[in-house]
GROMACS .gro file of C-alpha atoms in nm:
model
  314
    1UNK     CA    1   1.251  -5.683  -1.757
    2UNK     CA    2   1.401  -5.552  -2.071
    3UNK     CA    3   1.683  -5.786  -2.137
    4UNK     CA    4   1.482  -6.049  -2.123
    5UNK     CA    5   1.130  -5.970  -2.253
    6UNK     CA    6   0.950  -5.739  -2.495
    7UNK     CA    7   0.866  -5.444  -2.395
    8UNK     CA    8   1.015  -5.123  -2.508
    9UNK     CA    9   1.272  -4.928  -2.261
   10UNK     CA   10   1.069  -4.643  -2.260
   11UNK     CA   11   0.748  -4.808  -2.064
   12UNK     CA   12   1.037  -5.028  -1.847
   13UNK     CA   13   1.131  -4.721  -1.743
   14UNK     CA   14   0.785  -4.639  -1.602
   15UNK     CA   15   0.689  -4.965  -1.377
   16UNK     CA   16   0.655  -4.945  -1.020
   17UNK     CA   17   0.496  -5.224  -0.838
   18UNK     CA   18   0.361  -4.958  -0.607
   19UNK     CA   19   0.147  -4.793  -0.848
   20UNK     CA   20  -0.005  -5.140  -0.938
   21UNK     CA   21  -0.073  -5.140  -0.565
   22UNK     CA   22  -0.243  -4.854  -0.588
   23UNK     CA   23  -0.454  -4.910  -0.875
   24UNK     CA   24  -0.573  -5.238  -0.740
   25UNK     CA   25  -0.676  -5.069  -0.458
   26UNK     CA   26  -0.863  -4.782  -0.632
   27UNK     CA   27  -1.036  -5.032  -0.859
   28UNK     CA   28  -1.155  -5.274  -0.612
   29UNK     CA   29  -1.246  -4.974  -0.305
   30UNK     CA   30  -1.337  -4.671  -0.512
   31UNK     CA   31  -1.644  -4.612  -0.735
   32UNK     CA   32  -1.550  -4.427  -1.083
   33UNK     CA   33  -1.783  -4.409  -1.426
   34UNK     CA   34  -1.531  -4.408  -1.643
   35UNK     CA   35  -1.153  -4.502  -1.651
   36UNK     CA   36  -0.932  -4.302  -1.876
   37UNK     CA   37  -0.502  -4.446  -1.937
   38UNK     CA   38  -0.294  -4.238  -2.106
   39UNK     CA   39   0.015  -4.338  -2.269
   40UNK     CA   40   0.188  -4.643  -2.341
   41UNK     CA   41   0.346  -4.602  -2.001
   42UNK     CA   42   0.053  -4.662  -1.835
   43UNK     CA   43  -0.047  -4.913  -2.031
   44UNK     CA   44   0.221  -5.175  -1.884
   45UNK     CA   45  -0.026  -5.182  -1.579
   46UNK     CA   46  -0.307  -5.444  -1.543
   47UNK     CA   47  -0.679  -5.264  -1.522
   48UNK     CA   48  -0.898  -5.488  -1.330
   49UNK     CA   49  -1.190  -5.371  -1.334
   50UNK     CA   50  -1.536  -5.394  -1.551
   51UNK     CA   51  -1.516  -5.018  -1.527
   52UNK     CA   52  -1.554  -4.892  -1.911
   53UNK     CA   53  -1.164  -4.818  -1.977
   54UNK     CA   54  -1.056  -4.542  -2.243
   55UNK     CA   55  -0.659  -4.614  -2.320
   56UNK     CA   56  -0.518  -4.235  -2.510
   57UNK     CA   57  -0.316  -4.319  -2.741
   58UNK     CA   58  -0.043  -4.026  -2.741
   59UNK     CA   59   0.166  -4.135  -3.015
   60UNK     CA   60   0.203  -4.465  -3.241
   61UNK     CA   61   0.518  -4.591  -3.268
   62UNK     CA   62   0.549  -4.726  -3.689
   63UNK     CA   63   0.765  -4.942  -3.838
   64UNK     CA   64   1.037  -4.768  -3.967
   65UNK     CA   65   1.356  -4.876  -4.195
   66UNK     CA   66   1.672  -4.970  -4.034
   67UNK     CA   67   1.981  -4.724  -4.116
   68UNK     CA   68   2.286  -4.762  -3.979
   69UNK     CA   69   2.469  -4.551  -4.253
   70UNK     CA   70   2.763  -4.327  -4.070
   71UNK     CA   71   2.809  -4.516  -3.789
   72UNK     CA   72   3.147  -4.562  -3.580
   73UNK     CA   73   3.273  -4.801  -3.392
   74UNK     CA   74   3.188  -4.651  -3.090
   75UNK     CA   75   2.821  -4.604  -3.153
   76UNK     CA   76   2.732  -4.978  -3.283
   77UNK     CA   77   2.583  -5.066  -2.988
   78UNK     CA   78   2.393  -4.782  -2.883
   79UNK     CA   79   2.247  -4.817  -3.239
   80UNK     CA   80   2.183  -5.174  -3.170
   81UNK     CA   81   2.020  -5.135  -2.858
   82UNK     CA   82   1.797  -4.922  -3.022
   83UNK     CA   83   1.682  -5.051  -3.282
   84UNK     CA   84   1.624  -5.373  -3.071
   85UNK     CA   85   1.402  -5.189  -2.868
   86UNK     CA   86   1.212  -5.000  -3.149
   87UNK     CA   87   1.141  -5.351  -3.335
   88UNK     CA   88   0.932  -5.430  -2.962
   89UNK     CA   89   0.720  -5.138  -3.013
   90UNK     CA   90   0.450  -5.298  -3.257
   91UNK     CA   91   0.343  -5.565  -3.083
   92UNK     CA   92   0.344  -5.437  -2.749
   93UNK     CA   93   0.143  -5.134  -2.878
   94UNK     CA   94  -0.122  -5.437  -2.978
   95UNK     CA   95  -0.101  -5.581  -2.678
   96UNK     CA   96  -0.186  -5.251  -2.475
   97UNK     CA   97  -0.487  -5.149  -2.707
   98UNK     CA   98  -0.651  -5.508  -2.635
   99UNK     CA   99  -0.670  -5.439  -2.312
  100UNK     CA  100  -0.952  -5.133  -2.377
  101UNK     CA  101  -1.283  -5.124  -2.427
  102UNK     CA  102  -1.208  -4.760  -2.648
  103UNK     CA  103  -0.896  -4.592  -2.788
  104UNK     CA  104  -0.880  -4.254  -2.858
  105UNK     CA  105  -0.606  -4.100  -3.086
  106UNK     CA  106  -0.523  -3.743  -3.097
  107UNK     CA  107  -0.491  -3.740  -3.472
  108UNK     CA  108  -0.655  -3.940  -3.760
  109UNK     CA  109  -0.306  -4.008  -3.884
  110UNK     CA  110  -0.245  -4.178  -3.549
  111UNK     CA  111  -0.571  -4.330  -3.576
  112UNK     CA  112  -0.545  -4.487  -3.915
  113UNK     CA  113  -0.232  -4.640  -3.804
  114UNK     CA  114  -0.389  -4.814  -3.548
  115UNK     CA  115  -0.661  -4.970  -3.769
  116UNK     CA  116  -0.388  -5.096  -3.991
  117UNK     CA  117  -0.170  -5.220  -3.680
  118UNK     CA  118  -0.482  -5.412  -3.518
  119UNK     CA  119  -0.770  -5.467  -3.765
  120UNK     CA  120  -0.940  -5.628  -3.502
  121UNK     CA  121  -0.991  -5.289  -3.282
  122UNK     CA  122  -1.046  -5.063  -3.583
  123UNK     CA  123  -1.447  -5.031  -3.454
  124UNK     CA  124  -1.331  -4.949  -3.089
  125UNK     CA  125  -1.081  -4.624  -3.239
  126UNK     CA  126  -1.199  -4.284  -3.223
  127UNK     CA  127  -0.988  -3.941  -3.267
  128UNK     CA  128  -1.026  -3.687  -3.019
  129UNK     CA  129  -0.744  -3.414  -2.990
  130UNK     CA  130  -0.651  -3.314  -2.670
  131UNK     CA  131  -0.736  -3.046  -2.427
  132UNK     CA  132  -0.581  -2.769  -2.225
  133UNK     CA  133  -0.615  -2.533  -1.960
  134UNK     CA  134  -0.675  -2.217  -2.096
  135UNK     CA  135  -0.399  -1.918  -1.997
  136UNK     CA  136  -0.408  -1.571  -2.006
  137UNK     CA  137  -0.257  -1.439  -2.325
  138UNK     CA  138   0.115  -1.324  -2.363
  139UNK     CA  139   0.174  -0.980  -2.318
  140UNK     CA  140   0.228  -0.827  -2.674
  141UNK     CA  141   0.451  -0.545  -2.542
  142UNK     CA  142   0.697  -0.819  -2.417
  143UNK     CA  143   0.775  -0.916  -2.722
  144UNK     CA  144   1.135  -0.907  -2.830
  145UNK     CA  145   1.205  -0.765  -3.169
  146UNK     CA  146   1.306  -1.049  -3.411
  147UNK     CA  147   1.330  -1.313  -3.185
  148UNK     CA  148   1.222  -1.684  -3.274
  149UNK     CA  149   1.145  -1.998  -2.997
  150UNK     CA  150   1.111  -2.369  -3.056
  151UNK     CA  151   1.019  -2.574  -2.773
  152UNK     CA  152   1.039  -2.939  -2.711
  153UNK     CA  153   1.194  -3.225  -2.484
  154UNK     CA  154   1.499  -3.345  -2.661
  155UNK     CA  155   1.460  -3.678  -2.550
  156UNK     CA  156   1.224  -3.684  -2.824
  157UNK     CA  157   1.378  -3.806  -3.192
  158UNK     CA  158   1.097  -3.566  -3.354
  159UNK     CA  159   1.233  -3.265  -3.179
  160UNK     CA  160   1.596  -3.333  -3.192
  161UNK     CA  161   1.530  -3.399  -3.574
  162UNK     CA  162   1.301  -3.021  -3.608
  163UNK     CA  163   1.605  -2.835  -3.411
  164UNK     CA  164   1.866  -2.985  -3.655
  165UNK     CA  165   1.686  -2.935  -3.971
  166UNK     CA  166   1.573  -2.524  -3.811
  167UNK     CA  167   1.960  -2.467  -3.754
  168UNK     CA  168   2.158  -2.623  -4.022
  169UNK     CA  169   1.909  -2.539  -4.320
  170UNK     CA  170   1.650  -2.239  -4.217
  171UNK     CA  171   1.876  -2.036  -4.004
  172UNK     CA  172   2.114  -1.962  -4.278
  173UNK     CA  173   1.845  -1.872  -4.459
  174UNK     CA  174   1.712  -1.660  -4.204
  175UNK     CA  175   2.073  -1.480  -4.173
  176UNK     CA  176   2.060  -1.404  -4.549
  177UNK     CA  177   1.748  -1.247  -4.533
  178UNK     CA  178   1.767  -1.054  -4.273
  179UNK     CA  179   2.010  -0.969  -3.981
  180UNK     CA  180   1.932  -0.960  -3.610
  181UNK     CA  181   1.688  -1.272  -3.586
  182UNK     CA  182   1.813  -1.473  -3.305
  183UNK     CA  183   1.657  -1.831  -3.189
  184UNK     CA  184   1.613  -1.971  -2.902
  185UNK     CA  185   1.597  -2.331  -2.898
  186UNK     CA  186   1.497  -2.465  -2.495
  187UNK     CA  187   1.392  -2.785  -2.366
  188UNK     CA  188   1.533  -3.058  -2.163
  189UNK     CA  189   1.821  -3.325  -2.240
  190UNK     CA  190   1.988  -3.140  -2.545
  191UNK     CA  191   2.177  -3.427  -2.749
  192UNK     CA  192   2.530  -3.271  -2.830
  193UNK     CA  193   2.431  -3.223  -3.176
  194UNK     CA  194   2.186  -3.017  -3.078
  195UNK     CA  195   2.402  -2.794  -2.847
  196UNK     CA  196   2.691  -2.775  -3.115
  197UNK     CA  197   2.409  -2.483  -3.304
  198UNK     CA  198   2.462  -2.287  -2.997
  199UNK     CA  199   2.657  -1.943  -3.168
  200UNK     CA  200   2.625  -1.576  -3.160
  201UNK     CA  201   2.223  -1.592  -3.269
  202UNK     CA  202   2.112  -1.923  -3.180
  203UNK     CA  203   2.102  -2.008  -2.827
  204UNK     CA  204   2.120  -2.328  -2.661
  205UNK     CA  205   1.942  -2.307  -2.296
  206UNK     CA  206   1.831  -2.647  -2.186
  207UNK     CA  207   1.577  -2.660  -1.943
  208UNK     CA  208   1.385  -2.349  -1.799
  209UNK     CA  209   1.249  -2.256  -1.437
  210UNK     CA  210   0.948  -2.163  -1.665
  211UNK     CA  211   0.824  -2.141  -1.970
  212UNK     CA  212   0.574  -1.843  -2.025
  213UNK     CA  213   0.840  -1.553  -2.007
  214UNK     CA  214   1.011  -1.717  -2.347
  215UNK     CA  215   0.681  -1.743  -2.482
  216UNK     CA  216   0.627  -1.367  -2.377
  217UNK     CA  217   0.936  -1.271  -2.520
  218UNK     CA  218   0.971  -1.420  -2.877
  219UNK     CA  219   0.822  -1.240  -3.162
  220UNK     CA  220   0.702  -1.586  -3.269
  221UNK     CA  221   0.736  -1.944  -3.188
  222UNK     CA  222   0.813  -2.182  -3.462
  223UNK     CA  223   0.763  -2.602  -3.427
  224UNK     CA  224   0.934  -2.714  -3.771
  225UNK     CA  225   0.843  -3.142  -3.701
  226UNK     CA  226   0.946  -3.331  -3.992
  227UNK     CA  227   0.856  -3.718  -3.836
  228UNK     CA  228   0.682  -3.847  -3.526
  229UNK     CA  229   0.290  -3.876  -3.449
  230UNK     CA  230   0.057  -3.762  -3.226
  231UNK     CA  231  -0.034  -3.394  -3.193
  232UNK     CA  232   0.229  -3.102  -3.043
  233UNK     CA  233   0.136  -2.995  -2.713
  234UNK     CA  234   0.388  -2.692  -2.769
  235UNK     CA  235   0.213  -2.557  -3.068
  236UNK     CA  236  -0.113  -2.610  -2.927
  237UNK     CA  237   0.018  -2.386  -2.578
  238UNK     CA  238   0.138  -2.107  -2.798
  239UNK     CA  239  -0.170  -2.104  -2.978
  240UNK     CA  240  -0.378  -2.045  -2.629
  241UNK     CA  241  -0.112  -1.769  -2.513
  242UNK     CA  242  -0.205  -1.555  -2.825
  243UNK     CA  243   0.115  -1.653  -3.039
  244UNK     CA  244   0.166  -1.631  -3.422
  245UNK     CA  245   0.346  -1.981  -3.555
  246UNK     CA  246   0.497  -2.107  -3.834
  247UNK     CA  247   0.515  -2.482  -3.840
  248UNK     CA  248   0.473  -2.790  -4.078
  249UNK     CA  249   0.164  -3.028  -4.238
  250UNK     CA  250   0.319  -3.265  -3.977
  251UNK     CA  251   0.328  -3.023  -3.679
  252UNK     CA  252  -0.037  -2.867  -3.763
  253UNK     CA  253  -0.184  -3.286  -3.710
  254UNK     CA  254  -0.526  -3.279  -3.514
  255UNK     CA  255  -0.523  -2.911  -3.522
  256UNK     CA  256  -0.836  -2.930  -3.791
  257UNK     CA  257  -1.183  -2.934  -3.659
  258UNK     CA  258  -1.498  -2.971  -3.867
  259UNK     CA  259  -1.323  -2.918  -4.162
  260UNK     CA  260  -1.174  -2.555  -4.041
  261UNK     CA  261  -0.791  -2.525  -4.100
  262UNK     CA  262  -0.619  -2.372  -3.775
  263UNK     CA  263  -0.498  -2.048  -3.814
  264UNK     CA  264  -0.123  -2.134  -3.821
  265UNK     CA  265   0.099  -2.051  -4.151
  266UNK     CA  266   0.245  -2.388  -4.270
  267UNK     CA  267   0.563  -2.450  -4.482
  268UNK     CA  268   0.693  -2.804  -4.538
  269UNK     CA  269   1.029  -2.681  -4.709
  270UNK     CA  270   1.336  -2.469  -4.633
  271UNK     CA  271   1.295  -2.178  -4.828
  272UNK     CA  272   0.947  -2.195  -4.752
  273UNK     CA  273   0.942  -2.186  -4.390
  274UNK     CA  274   1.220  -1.930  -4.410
  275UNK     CA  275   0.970  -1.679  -4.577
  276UNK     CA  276   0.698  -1.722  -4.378
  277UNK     CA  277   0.994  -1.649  -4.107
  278UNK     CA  278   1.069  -1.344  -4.250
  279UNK     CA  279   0.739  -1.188  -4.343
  280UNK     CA  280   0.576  -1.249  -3.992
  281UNK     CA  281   0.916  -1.070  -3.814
  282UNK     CA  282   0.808  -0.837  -4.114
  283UNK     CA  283   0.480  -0.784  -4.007
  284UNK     CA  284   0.380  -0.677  -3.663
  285UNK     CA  285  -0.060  -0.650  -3.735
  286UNK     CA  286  -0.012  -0.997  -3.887
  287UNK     CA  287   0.172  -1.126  -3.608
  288UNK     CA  288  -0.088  -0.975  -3.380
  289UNK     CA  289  -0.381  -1.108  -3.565
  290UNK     CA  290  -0.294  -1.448  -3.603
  291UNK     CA  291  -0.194  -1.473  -3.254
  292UNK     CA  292  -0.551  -1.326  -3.168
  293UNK     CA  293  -0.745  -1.601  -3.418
  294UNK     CA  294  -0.481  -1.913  -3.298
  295UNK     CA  295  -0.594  -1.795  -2.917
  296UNK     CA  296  -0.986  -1.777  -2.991
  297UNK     CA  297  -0.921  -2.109  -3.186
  298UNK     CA  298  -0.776  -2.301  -2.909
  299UNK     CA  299  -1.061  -2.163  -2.682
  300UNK     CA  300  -1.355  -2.299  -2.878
  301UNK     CA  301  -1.205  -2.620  -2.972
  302UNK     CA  302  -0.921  -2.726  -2.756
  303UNK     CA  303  -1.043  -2.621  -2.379
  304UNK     CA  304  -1.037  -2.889  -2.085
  305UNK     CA  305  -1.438  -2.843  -2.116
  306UNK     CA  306  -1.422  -2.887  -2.514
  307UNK     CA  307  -1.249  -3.195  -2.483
  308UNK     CA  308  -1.430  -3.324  -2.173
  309UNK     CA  309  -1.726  -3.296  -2.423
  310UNK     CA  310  -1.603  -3.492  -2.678
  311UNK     CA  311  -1.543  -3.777  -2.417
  312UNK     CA  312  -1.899  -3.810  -2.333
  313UNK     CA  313  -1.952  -3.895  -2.749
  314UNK     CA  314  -1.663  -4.187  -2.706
   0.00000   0.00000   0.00000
C-alpha cells in the first residue's frame, strides 16, 4: 500500500481490514447522533453513513523545506524514504478532511493551516482544544529537590528536536547556574541521539510502567517544543496534576481561552528558558502557586465535560 500509492507510512501503519469490518457493521446496525474520527489514522477508513461526522484534526502535517545537509552514505535512503513519504502528507490530509461534514482543530494555528491547505472547507473548521480526565493533584511533599522532567514519545520529530535543543543548549546553562539540577528525560523509542545526553545529571529512561510517580517527583516539568502542531497532551497533564512548567509560545498552542493566557511561564530562547529554570527551582511558593492556578485552569477549561460542551456548539 505504500510503495505503490500515496498515503503516508504513518496511517499504512494503522489499516486493518477488520476494523473496516467493524465500522460497517456499527454504522449500518447501531444508532449514534453524532460520529466523532480522530486522527489521520483513522481517517484512512471509509465512514458510510449520513450520520453527522466530526474528523479531529490532531496535528497538520506542513510543507516543509527539504535538507539533506550532513548526510552519509549510509543514511541516504532513510532520508529519502522520508522525505518521500512527508511530500504525501498534503494531499492525503485533503483528501481525509473532504470526507467530514466538520473539522475540529485543537489550535487556531492548526486551524489556519487548514483553511490555507483546503479553501474549500475553511467554513466547515472550528478549533476546539482537547479534553481530559481530571486527576488528583501530585503530592507536593514528593517532590524531589531540583529535579526537572520532559515527557514525550520519541517517535515524534517535535520531541526528539525539544530533548536535543534542552540537553545540548539549556542544560549547560542550567549546570552554570546552579549545581545539583538533574533531568529526566522519559518516553518511548529514544533515537540514539537522544540517549547519547544520558550522563551523571541527565537521565535517559525510555519507557515507564507509569507515569504519575515522575510527575510526583520532579520539582517541575518542562516541554521546550521548538516545531510541530497541534496542542501537547503532556503539558496539558501536568497542568491538571498541580505542576509548575516552563515551556515555549509553541508548546503553550490552544492553551488560551477567551483571551486568558494559561498560567505557564514561557521562554522561546536558551538563556531565557534557563532562567525561568532556575528561578522556579529557586522558588518553592512560586512553584506551588503556579501549580495550584495551572490545576484550577485545566479544570474549568480543559475537563472531559468542558470539552464535551464545546462539541455540542460544533
Amino acid at each position: 500500500m505504500w510503495l505503490g500509492g500515496k498515503i503516508p507510512w504513518r496511517t499504512v501503519w494503522f489499516w486493518d481490514s477488520g476494523v473496516q469490518q467493524i465500522l460497517d457493521y456499527l454504522l449500518a446496525e447501531k444508532t449514534f447522533d453524532l460520529v466523532i474520527v480522530e486522527d489521520n489514522a483513522m481517517g484512512i477508513y471509509t465512514y458510510r453513513t449520513t450520520i453527522p461526522l466530526i474528523f479531529t484534526e490532531h496535528e497538520v502535517r506542513r510543507q516543509r523545506p527539504i535538507d539533506k545537509v550532513g548526510l552519509g552514505k549510509s543514511d541516504l535512503l532513510h532520508w529519502m524514504a522520508n522525505e518521500i513519504d512527508w511530500a504525501r502528507w498534503p494531499s492525503y490530509q485533503r483528501s481525509v478532511w473532504r470526507k467530514f461534514d466538520r473539522i475540529q482543530a485543537f489550535t487556531e494555528r492548526d486551524a489556519q493551516a487548514i483553511r490555507v491547505m483546503a479553501p474549500e472547507m475553511a467554513k466547515q473548521v472550528r478549533v476546539n482544544p482537547f479534553g481530559i480526565e481530571i486527576p488528583d493533584s501530585s503530592a507536593v511533599d514528593a517532590q524531589e529537590q531540583n529535579t526537572i522532567l520532559f515527557v514525550g514519545n520519541f517517535t515524534h520529530a517535535p520531541n526528539v528536536d525539544a530533548a536535543l535543543w534542552l540537553g545540548k543548549e539549556i542544560m549547560p546553562l542550567l549546570r552554570d547556574a546552579q549545581t545539583g539540577i538533574r533531568l529526566w528525560l522519559i518516553g518511548i523509542y529514544p533515537p540514539p541521539e537522544v540517549k547519547a545526553l544520558a550522563c551523571n545529571d541527565i537521565e535517559v529512561t525510555g519507557p515507564v510502567p507509569e507515569i504519575e510517580p515522575y510527575f510526583a517527583r520532579a520539582s517541575l516539568v518542562v516541554a521546550p517544543v521548538r516545531i510541530g502542531g497541534g496542542m501537547r497532551m503532556k503539558v496539558l497533564q501536568a497542568m491538571a496534576l498541580g505542576k509548575a512548567i516552563v515551556t515555549t509560545s509553541r508548546g503553550a498552542d490552544g492553551l488560551a481561552v477567551n483571551d486568558l493566557q494559561p498560567p505557564l511561564v514561557i521562554a522561546d530562547d536558551s538563556p531565557g528558558f534557563a532562567q525561568a529554570v532556575v528561578r522556579l527551582l529557586s522558588d518553592e511558593s512560586a512553584r506551588r502557586e503556579l501549580g495550584s492556578q495551572a490545576r484550577a485552569y485545566v479544570v474549568a477549561n480543559f475537563s472531559a465535560q468542558a470539552y464535551a460542551r464545546r462539541i455540542e456548539s460544533i
